[in-house]
Coordinates of C-alpha atoms in Angstrom, one line a residue:
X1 CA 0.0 0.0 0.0
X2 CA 1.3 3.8 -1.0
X3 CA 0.5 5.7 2.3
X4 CA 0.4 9.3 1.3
X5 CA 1.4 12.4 3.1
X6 CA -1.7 15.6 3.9
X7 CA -0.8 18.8 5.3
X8 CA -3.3 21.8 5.2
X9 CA -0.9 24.5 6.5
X10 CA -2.2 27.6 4.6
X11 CA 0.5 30.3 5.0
X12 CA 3.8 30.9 3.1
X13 CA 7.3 30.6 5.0
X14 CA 7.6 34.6 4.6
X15 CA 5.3 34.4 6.9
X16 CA 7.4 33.4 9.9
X17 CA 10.3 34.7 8.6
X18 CA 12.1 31.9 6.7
X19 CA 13.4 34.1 3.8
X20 CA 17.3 34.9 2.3
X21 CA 19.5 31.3 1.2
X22 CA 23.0 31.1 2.6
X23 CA 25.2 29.9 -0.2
X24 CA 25.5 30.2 -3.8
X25 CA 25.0 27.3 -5.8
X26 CA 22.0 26.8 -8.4
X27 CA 19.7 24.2 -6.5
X28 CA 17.5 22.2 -8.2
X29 CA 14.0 21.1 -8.2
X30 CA 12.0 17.5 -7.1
X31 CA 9.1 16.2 -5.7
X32 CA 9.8 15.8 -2.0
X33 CA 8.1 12.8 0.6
X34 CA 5.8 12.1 -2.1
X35 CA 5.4 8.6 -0.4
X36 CA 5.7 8.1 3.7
X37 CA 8.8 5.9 3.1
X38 CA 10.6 8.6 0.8
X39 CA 11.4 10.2 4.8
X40 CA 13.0 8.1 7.4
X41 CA 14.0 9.7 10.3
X42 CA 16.0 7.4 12.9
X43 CA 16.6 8.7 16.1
X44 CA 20.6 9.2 17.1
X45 CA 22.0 7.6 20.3
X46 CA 25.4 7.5 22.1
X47 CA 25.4 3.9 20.1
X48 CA 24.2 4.9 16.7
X49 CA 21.0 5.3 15.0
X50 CA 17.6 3.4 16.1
X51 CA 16.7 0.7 14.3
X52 CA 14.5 -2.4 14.6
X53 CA 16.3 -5.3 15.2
X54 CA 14.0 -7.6 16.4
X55 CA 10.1 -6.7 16.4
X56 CA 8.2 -8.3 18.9
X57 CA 4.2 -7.5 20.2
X58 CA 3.0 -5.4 23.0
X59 CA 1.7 -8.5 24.6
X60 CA 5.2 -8.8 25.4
X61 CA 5.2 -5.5 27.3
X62 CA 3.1 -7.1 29.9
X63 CA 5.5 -10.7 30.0
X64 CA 8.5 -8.6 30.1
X65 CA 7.5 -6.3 33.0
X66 CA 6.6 -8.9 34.8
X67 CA 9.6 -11.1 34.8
X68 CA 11.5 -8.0 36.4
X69 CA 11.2 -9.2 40.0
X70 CA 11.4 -6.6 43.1
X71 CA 15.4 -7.4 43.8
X72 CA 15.7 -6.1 40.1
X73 CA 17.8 -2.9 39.8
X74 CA 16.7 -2.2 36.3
X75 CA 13.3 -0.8 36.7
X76 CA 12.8 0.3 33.5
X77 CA 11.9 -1.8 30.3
X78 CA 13.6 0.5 27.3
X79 CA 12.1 -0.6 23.2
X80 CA 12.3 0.7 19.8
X81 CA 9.2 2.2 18.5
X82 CA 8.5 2.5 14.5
X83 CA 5.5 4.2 13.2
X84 CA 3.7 5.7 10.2
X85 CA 0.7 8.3 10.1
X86 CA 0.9 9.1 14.0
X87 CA 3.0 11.6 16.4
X88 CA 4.9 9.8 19.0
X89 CA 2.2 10.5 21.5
X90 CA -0.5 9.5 19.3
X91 CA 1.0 6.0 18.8
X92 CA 2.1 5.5 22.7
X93 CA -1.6 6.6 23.4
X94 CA -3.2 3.7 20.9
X95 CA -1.1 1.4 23.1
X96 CA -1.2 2.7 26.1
X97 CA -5.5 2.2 25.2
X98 CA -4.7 -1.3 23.9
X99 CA -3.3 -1.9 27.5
X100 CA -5.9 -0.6 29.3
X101 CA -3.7 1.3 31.2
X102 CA -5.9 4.1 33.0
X103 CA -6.1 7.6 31.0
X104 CA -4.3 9.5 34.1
X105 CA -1.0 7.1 34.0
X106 CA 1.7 8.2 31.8
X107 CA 3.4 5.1 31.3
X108 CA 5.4 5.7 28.6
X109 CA 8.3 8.2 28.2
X110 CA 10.5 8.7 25.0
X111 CA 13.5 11.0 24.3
X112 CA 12.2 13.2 20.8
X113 CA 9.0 13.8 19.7
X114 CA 8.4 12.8 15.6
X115 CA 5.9 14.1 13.7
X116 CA 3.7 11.8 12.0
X117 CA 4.7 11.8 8.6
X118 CA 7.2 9.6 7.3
X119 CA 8.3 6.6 8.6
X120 CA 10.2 6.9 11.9
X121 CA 12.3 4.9 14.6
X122 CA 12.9 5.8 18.0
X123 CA 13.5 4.5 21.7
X124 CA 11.4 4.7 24.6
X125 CA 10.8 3.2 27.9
X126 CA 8.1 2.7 30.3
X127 CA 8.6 1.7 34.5
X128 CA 8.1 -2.2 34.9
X129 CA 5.6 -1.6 38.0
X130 CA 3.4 0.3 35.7
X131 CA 2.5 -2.6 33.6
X132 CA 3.3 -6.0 35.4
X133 CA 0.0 -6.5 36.9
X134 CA -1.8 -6.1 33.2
X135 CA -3.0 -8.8 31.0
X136 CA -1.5 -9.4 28.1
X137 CA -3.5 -8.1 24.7
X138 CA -3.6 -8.5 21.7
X139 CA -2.1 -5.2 19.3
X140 CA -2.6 -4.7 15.7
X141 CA -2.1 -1.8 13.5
X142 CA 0.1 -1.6 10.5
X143 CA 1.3 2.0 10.9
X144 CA 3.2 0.8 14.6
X145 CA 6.0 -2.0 15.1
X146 CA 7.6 -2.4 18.8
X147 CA 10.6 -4.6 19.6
X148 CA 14.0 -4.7 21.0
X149 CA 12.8 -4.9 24.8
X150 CA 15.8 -4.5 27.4
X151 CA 16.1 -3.4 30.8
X152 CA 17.8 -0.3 32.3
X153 CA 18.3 1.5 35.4
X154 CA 16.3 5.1 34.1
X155 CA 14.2 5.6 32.0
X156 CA 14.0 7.6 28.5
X157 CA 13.9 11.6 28.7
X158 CA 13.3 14.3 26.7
X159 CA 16.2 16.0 25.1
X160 CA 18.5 12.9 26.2
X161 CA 19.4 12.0 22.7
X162 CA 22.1 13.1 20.2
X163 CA 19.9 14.0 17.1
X164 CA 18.2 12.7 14.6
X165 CA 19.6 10.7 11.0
X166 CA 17.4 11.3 7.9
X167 CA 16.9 9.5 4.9
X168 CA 14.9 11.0 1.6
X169 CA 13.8 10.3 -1.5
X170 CA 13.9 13.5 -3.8
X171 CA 11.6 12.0 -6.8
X172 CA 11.0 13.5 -10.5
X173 CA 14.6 15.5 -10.0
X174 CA 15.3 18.1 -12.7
X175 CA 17.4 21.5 -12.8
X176 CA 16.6 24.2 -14.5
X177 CA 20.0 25.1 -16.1
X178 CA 20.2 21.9 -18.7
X179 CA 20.0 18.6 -19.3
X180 CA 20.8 15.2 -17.0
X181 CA 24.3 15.8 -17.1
X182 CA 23.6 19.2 -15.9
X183 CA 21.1 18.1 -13.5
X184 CA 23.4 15.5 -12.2
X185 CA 26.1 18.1 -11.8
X186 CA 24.2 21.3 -10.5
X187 CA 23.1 18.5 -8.1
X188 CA 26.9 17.6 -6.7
X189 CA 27.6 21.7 -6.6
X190 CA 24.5 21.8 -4.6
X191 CA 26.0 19.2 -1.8
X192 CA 29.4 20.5 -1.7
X193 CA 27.9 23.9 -1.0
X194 CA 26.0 22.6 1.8
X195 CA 28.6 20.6 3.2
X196 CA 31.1 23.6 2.7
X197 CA 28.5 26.3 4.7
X198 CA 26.0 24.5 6.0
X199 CA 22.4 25.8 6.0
X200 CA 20.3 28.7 7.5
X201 CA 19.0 26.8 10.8
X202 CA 15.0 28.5 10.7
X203 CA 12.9 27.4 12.9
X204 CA 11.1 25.1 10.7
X205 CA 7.4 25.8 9.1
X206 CA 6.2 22.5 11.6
X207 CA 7.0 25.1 14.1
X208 CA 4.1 27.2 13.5
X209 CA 1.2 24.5 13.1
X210 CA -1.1 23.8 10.5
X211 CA -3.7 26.5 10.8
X212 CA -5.1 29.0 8.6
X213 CA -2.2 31.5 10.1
X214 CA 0.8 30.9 11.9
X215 CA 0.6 30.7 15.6
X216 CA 3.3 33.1 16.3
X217 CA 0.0 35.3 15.5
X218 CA -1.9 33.7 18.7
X219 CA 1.4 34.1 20.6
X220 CA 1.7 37.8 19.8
X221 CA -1.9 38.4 20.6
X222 CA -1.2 36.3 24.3
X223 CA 1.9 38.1 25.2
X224 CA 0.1 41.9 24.6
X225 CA -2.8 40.5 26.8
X226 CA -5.1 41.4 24.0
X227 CA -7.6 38.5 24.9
X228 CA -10.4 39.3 22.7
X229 CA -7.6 39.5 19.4
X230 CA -5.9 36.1 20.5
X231 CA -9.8 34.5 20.9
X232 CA -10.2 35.7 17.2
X233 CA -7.2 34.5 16.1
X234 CA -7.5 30.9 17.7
X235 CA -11.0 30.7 16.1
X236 CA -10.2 31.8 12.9
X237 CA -7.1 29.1 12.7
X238 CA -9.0 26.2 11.9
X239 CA -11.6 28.1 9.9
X240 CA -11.0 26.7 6.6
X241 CA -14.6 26.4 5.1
X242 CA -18.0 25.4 5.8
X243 CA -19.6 24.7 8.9
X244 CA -16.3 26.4 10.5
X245 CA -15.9 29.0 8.7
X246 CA -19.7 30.4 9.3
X247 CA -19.0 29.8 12.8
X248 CA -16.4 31.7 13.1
X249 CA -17.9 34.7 11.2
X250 CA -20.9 34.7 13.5
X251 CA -18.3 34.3 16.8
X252 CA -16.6 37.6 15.1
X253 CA -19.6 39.3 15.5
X254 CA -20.5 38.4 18.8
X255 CA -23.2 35.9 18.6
X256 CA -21.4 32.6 20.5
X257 CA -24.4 30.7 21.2
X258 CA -25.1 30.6 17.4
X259 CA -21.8 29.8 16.4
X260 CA -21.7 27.2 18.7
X261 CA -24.2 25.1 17.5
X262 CA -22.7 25.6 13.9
X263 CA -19.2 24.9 14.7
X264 CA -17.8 21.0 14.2
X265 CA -17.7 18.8 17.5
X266 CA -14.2 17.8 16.6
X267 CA -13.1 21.8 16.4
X268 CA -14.5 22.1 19.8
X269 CA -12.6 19.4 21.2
X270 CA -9.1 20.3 19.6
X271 CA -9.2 23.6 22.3
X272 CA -10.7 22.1 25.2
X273 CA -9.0 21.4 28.9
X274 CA -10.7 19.5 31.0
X275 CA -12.7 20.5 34.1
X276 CA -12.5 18.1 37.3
X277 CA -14.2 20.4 39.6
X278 CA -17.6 18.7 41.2
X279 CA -20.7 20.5 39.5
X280 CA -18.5 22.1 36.1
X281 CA -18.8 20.2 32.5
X282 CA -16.6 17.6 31.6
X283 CA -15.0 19.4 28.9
X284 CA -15.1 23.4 28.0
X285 CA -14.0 25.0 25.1
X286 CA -13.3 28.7 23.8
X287 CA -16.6 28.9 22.3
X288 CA -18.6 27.3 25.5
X289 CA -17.1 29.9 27.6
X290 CA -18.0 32.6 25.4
X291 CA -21.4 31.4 24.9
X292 CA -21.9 31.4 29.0
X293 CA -20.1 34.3 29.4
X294 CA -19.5 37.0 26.6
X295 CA -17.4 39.3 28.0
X296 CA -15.0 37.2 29.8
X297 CA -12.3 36.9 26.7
X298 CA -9.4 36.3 29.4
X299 CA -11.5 33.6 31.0
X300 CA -12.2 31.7 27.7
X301 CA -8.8 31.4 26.6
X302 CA -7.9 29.4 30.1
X303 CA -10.0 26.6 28.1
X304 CA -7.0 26.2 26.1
X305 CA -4.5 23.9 27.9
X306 CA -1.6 25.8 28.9
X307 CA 1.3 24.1 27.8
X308 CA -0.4 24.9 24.1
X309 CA -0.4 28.8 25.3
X310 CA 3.1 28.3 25.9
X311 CA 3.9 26.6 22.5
X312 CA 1.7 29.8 20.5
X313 CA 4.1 31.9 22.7
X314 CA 7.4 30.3 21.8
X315 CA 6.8 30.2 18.3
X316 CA 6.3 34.4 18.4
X317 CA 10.0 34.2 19.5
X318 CA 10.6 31.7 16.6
X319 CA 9.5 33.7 14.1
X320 CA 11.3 36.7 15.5
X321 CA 14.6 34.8 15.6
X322 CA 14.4 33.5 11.7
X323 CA 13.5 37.3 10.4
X324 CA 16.6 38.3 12.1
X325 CA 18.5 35.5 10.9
X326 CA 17.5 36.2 7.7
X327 CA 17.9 39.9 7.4
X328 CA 21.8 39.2 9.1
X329 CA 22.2 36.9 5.7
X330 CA 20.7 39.5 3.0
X331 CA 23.1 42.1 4.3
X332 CA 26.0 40.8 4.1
X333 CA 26.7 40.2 8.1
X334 CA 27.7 36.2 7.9
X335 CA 30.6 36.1 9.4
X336 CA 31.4 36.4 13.2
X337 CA 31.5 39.7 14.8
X338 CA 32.6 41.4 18.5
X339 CA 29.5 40.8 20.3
X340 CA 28.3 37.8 18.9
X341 CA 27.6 35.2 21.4
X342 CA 29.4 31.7 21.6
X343 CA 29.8 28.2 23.5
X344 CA 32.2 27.3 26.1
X345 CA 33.3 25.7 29.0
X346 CA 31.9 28.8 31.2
X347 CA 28.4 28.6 29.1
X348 CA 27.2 31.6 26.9
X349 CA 30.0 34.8 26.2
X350 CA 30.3 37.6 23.7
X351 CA 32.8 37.2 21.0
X352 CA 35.9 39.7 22.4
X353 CA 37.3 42.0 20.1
X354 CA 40.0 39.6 18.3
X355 CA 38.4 36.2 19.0
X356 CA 36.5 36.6 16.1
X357 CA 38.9 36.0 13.4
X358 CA 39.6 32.7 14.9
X359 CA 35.7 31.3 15.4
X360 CA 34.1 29.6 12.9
X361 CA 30.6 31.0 12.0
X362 CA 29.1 27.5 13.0
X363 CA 30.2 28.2 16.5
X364 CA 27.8 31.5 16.5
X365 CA 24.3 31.8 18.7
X366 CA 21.6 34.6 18.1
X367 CA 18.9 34.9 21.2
X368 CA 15.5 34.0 21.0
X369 CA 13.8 36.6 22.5
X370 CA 13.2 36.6 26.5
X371 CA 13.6 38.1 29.9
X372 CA 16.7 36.0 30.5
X373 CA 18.7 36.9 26.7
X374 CA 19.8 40.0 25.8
X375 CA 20.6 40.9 22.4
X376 CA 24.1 40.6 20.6
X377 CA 26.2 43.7 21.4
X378 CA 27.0 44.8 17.7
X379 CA 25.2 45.7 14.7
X380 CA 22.7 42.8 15.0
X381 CA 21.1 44.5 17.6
X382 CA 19.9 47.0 15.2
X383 CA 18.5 44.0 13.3
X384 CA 16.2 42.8 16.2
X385 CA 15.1 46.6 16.8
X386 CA 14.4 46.7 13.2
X387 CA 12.6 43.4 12.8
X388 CA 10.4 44.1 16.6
X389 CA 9.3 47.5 14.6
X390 CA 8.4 46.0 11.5
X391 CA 6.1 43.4 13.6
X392 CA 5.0 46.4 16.1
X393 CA 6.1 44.6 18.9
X394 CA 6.7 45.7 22.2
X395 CA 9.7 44.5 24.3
X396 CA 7.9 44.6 26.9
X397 CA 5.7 41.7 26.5
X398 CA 8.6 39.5 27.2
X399 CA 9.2 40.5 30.4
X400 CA 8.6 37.8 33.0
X401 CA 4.7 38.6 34.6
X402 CA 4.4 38.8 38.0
X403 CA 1.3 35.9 38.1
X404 CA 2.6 32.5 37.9
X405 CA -0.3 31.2 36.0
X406 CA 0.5 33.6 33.5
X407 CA 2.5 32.9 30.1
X408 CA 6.3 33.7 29.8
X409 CA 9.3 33.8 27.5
X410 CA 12.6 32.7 29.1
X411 CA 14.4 32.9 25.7
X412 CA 17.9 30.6 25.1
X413 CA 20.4 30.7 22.3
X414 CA 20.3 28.8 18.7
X415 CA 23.0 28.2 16.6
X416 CA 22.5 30.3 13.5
X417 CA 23.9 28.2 11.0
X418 CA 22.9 24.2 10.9
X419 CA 26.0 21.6 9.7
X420 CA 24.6 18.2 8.8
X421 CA 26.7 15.5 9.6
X422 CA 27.4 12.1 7.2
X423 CA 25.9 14.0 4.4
X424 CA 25.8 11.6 1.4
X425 CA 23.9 11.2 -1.9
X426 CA 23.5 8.8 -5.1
X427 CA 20.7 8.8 -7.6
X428 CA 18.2 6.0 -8.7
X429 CA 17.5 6.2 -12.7
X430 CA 14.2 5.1 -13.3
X431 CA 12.9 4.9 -10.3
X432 CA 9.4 3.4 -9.6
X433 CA 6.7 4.5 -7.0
X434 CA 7.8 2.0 -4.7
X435 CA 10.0 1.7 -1.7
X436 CA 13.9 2.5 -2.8
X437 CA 15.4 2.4 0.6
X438 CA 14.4 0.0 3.1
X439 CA 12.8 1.1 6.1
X440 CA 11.4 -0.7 9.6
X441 CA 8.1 -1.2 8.6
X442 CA 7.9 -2.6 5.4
X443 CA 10.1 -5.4 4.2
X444 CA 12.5 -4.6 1.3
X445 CA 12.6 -2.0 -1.1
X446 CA 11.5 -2.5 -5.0
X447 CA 14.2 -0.5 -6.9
X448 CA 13.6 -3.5 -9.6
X449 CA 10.8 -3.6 -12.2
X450 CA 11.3 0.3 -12.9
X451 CA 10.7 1.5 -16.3
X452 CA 12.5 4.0 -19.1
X453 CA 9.5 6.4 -17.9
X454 CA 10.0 6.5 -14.2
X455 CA 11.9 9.7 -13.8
X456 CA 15.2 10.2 -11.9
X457 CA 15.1 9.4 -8.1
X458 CA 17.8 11.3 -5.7
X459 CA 18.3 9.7 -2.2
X460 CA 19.8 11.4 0.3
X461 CA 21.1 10.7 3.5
X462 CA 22.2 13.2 6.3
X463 CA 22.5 14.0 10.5
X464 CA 20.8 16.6 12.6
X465 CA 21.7 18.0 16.0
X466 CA 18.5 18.4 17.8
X467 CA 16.1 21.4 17.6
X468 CA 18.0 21.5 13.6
X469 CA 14.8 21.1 11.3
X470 CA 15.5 18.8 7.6
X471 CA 13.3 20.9 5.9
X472 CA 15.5 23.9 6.5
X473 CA 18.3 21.8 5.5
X474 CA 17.0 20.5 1.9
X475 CA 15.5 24.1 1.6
X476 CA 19.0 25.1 1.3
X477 CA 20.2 22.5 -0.6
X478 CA 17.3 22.7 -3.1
X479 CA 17.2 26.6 -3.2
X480 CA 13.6 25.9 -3.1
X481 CA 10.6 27.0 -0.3
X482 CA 8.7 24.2 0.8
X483 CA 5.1 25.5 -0.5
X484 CA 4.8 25.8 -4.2
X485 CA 6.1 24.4 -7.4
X486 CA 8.5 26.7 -9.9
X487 CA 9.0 26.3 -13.4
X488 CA 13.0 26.3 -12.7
X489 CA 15.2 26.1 -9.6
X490 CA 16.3 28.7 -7.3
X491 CA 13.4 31.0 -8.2
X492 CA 14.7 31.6 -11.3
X493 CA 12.9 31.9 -14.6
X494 CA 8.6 32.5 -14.8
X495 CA 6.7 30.7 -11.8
X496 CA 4.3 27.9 -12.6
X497 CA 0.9 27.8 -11.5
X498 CA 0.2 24.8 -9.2
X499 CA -2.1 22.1 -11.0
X500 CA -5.0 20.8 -9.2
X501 CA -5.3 17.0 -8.2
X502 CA -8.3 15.0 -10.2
X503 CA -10.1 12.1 -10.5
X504 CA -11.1 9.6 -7.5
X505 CA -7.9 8.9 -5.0
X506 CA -7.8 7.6 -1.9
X507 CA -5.9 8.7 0.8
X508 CA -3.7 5.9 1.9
X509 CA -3.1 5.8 -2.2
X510 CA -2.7 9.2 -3.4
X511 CA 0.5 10.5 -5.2
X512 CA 0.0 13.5 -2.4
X513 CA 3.7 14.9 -2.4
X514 CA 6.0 18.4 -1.5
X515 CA 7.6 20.2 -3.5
X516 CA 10.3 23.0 -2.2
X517 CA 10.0 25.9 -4.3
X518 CA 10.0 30.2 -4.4
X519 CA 6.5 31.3 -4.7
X520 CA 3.0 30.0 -6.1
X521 CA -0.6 30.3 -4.8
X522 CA -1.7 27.0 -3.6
X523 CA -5.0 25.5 -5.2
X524 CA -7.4 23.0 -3.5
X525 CA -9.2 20.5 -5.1
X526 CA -11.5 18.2 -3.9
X527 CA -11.5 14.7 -3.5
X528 CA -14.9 13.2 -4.7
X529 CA -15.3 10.9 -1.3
X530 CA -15.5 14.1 1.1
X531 CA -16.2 17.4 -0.6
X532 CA -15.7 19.2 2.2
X533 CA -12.0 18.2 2.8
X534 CA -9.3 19.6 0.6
X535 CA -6.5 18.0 -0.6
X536 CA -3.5 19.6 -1.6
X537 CA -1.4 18.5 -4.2
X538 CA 1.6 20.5 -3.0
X539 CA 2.1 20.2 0.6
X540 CA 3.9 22.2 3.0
X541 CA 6.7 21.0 5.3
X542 CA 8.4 17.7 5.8
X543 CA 8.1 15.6 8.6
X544 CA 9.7 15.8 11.8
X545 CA 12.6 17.8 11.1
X546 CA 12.9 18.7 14.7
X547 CA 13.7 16.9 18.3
X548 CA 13.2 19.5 21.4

C-alpha cells in the first residue's frame, strides 16, 4: 500500500520569517516525501541510529515487566518504537488504550517527539511496576511496530538523545540550467555547498502548526494581553470552510451561542481542557465559555490547555529569531562579529574583540527573544530593533509577569547556522513508486521492475543535531521554499501555477507529495469521497525535522 502524506498549512514561510539562502549554488528542483517511506527519520544515540532489530508485540510489554522481580535494579523496560501516520504521542496513546492502562498514567516516556509523517524509529521506555499486573493483549495496526525490549536503570527523557539521522527520497529531479548531465552536476555543486557552509537553521514551518495563520499570531496576541484579538485569532485558525468557517464569522460578530451550535464537535474538542471540579462540565472550550459568558475573553482562553499557550508563545520568539537570521544573511553580516555570542566551557560569552577571526561561523548563537537573553552587542542588535518595529512589537511583553499562571518567555540561544553530519547522496535512474530504501516497517525496497518512464530518483542521506529542522536543511540545498512548485530552480525563470489533483484517489493511495519551491498560490481540489476536505497537491513541510 502507497501511504500518502496531507498537510493543510495555509500560510507561506515569509510568513514566519524563513526568507534569504545562505550559499550560492544553483539548486534544483524535485518532488519531495511524495510517499511516507521517501522520509526516514531514525533517532541518534550514544550507540548509533535506532533501528529495529527484532520486532516483537505489545503482549510482550506485559511478560517482560513482569519477569522483572522486586530485587531487580533495572526498573525500566527501554524498546524501539517505529510508526507511520501518528505523532509519538498519538502511537504511545493507541497502546497505552490497547493496554488498558488508566487515561491519568503516563506510562510511557520517550527521548524526541516525531511528527507523523514519514516513517520513523525511536526509543522509549516505560517503569516495569506500571504494567506487570496487566493482561497481556492483543495489538494490531500496520502504521506501529515495537521490539527490541531491554532493561535499564532510568528511563528515557526528553532532550537525552544526540539527534536525529534522515533519509529522503527527492523524486521526479530536474534542474533548470540543462539537461541530465547538468542536472546531475548542479546537483553535486549543490551538496558541496552545503557541506562547505551548512544551511540557514530556521525554525522550521512545523514550528508554526497547521492553521489557517501561523501561531506566532496567537502568541503575539497572548503576550500583549489582547484577549479578545488572541480568541479571534485561535477561532479563525481552523476556519477553513464550511460549517467552521460560518461559525467563526458569527463568533466575530458576537453571537457565540449561534456559532456554537454551527461549529464542528471535533473543532471544539481540539481547544478544550478538561474540568475536574464537582458541579462544572466535563469538557469546555473557547466557544462554550463565550457562549456562558460573553465578555470574559481572558477567562475563555484558560479553556486552552496551557502548555499549548506556551507553544503559541514560543513560536512568536521563533518567528522573530528566523527574520533576524534572515535579514543578518541579506546584508551581508555572515561572518562572526565582536558581540556575537558563543559556547564554552563557562556557558554563553560575547565574541571579544580579536576572538572573532579565529571562530568559525558555526560556532555563533543569536537569542530567542526573553527576559533571561539579551541581544548581541554589535550591529545585530539593530536588526532585532528593526525586525520588533516592522512586527510592532513591544519588548515589553517579554518580560517575565508577575502571576505565575501567567505565560512567559525565558528565551535561550540557537546556533544560526545548521551543519549536517554524514551528508551523502547517489541517484536512482528510473525509479518506480515503490520503496527505494528500506525502512522498519515494510520489508525490502523494490528499486527493480522500474521503467525508461519513471523519472530520476535522488536519495539522500544526512544528521541533525537536535532542535535542527531537515526541511530547512534540503531548503537550502534545493534553493527551493517548501510551498509551491517553480518552473525552474532557485526561483529563477517564470513561476508555474500549481495544478489541481483530479479524479477519484484515496488517501492511503494518493500521489499526495512536497515540493520545495519560491513562490506560487496553492489550489485545492477536492476529493470526490468528502467534498468538504481539501487535498492539496503540494504540501507544505516535511516531517519531523525537529527533536526538542
Amino acid at each position: 500500500m502507497l501511504h500518502g502524506s496531507r498537510c493543510f498549512r495555509c500560510f507561506k514561510p515569509a510568513e514566519v520569517g524563513i526568507g534569504a539562502f545562505l550559499g550560492q549554488h544553483v539548486g534544483f528542483r524535485a518532488e519531495v516525501q511524495r510517499f511516507a517511506f521517501d522520509f526516514l527519520v531514525r533517532e541518534q544515540h550514544h550507540d548509533g541510529p535506532a533501528r529495529l532489530s527484532q520486532e516483537c508485540e505489545v503482549s510482550d510489554f506485559v511478560n517482560f515487566a513482569k519477569a522483572c522481580d522486586e530485587n531487580c535494579e533495572n526498573s525500566h523496560v527501554w524498546f524501539t518504537l517505529v510508526k507511520r501516520e501518528h505523532t509519538t504521542p498519538e502511537a504511545l496513546n493507541k497502546i497505552a488504550r490497547a493496554l488498558q492502562l488508566p487515561a491519568q498514567t503516563k506510562a510511557f516516556s520517550f527521548c524526541g517527539m516525531k511528527d507523523r509523517w514519514g516513517i520513523t524509529t525511536q526509543r522509549g521506555s516505560f517503569p516495569t511496576d506500571a504494567l506487570k499486573d496487566l493482561r497481556p493483549v492483543v495489538f494490531k495496526d500496520p502504521n506501529i511496530k515495537v521490539g527490541d525490549l531491554e532493561w535499564k536503570a532510568s528511563k528515557a527523557r526528553v532532550g537525552s538523545h544526540q539527534g536525529n539521522c534522515f533519509t529522503m527520497v527527492l523524486r521526479d529531479v530536474q534542474s533548470g540550467t540543462g539537461g541530465a548531465q547538468q542536472t546531475r552536476q548542479d546537483i553535486a555543486e549543490s551538496f558541496q555547498s552545503l557541506k562547505a557552509t551548512g544551511f540557514p537553521n530556521y525554525f522550521g514551518m512545523q514550528r508554526f502548526g497547521t492553521g489557517q495563520r501561523p501561531s506566532s499570531e496567537m502568541g503575539l496576541s497572548l503576550l500583549r494581553q489582547d484577549h479578545k484579538e488572541a480568541v479571534l485569532v485561535v477561532l479563525r485558525s481552523r476556519a477553513r470552510h464550511g460549517a467552521a468557517l460560518q461559525a467563526f464569522l458569527r463568533a466575530k460578530e458576537g453571537c457565540f451561542n449561534e456559532a456554537l451550535k454551527m461549529i464542528p464537535r471535533s473543532c471544539l474538542q481540539e481547544h478544550a481542557v478538561p474540568k475536574l471540579r464537582h458541579g462544572e462540565k466535563a469538557h469546555e472550550s473557547v466557544l462554550q465559555h463565550l457562549a456562558e459568558d460573553p465578555d470574559d475573553f481572558r477567562g475563555a482562553l484558560k479553556a486552552i490547555p496551557r502548555h499549548l499557550r506556551l507553544l503559541w508563545c514560543r513560536s512568536l520568539g521563533s518567528h522573530i529569531w528566523n527574520r533576524v537570521l534572515s535579514l543578518r544573511i541579506q546584508e551581508g553580516m555572515m561572518e562572526p562579529l565582536a558581540g556575537d555570542f558563543i559556547m564554552d566551557e563557562s556557558g554563553v560569552r560575547c565574541l571579544r574583540p580579536g576572538e572573532q577571526n579565529d571562530t568559525p561561523l558555526s560556532d555563533i548563537l543569536l537569542p530567542v527573544p526573553g527576559f533571561e537573553c539579551q541581544r548581541p552587542q554589535n550591529d545585530c542588535a539593530d536588526i532585532y530593533q528593526r525586525v520588533l518595529n516592522e512586527m510592532r512589537i513591544d519588548e515589553e511583553v517579554f518580560q517575565k509577569p508577575e502571576a505565575e499562571d501567567e505565560i512567559w518567555m525565558a528565551g535561550n540561544f540557537r546556533p544560526a547556522i545548521g551543519q549536517p553530519s554524514q551528508l551523502g547522496f547517489h541517484f536512482i535512474d528510473h525509479a518506480p513508486p515503490s520503496p527505494l530504501v528500506p525502512n522498519d516497517l515494510e520489508d525490502g525496497c523494490h528499486v527493480d521492475g522500474s521503467s525508461q518512464h519513471d523519472p530520476l530518483a535522488l536519495v539522500v542521506d544526512f544528521c541533525l543535531p537536535k532542535s535542527s529542522y531537515a526541511t530547512m536543511a534540503v531548503r537550502e540545498l534545493m534553493k527551493m521554499d517548501p510551498l509551491a512548485k517553480t518552473g525552474r530552480a532557485g526561483g529563477r525563470g517564470e513561476i508555474a501555477r500549481l495544478t489541481a489533483m483530479t479524479g477519484n484517489i484515496s488517501s492511503s493511495a494518493s500521489g499526495h507529495f512536497r515540493t520545495l519551491s519560491s513562490t506560487a498560490a496553492l489550489r485545492p481540489t477536492y476529493c470526490s469521497t468528502d467534498t468538504t476536505q481539501p487535498r492539496w497537491r503540494t504540501l507544505v513541510a516535511l516531517p519531523d525535522g525537529q527533536t526538542e
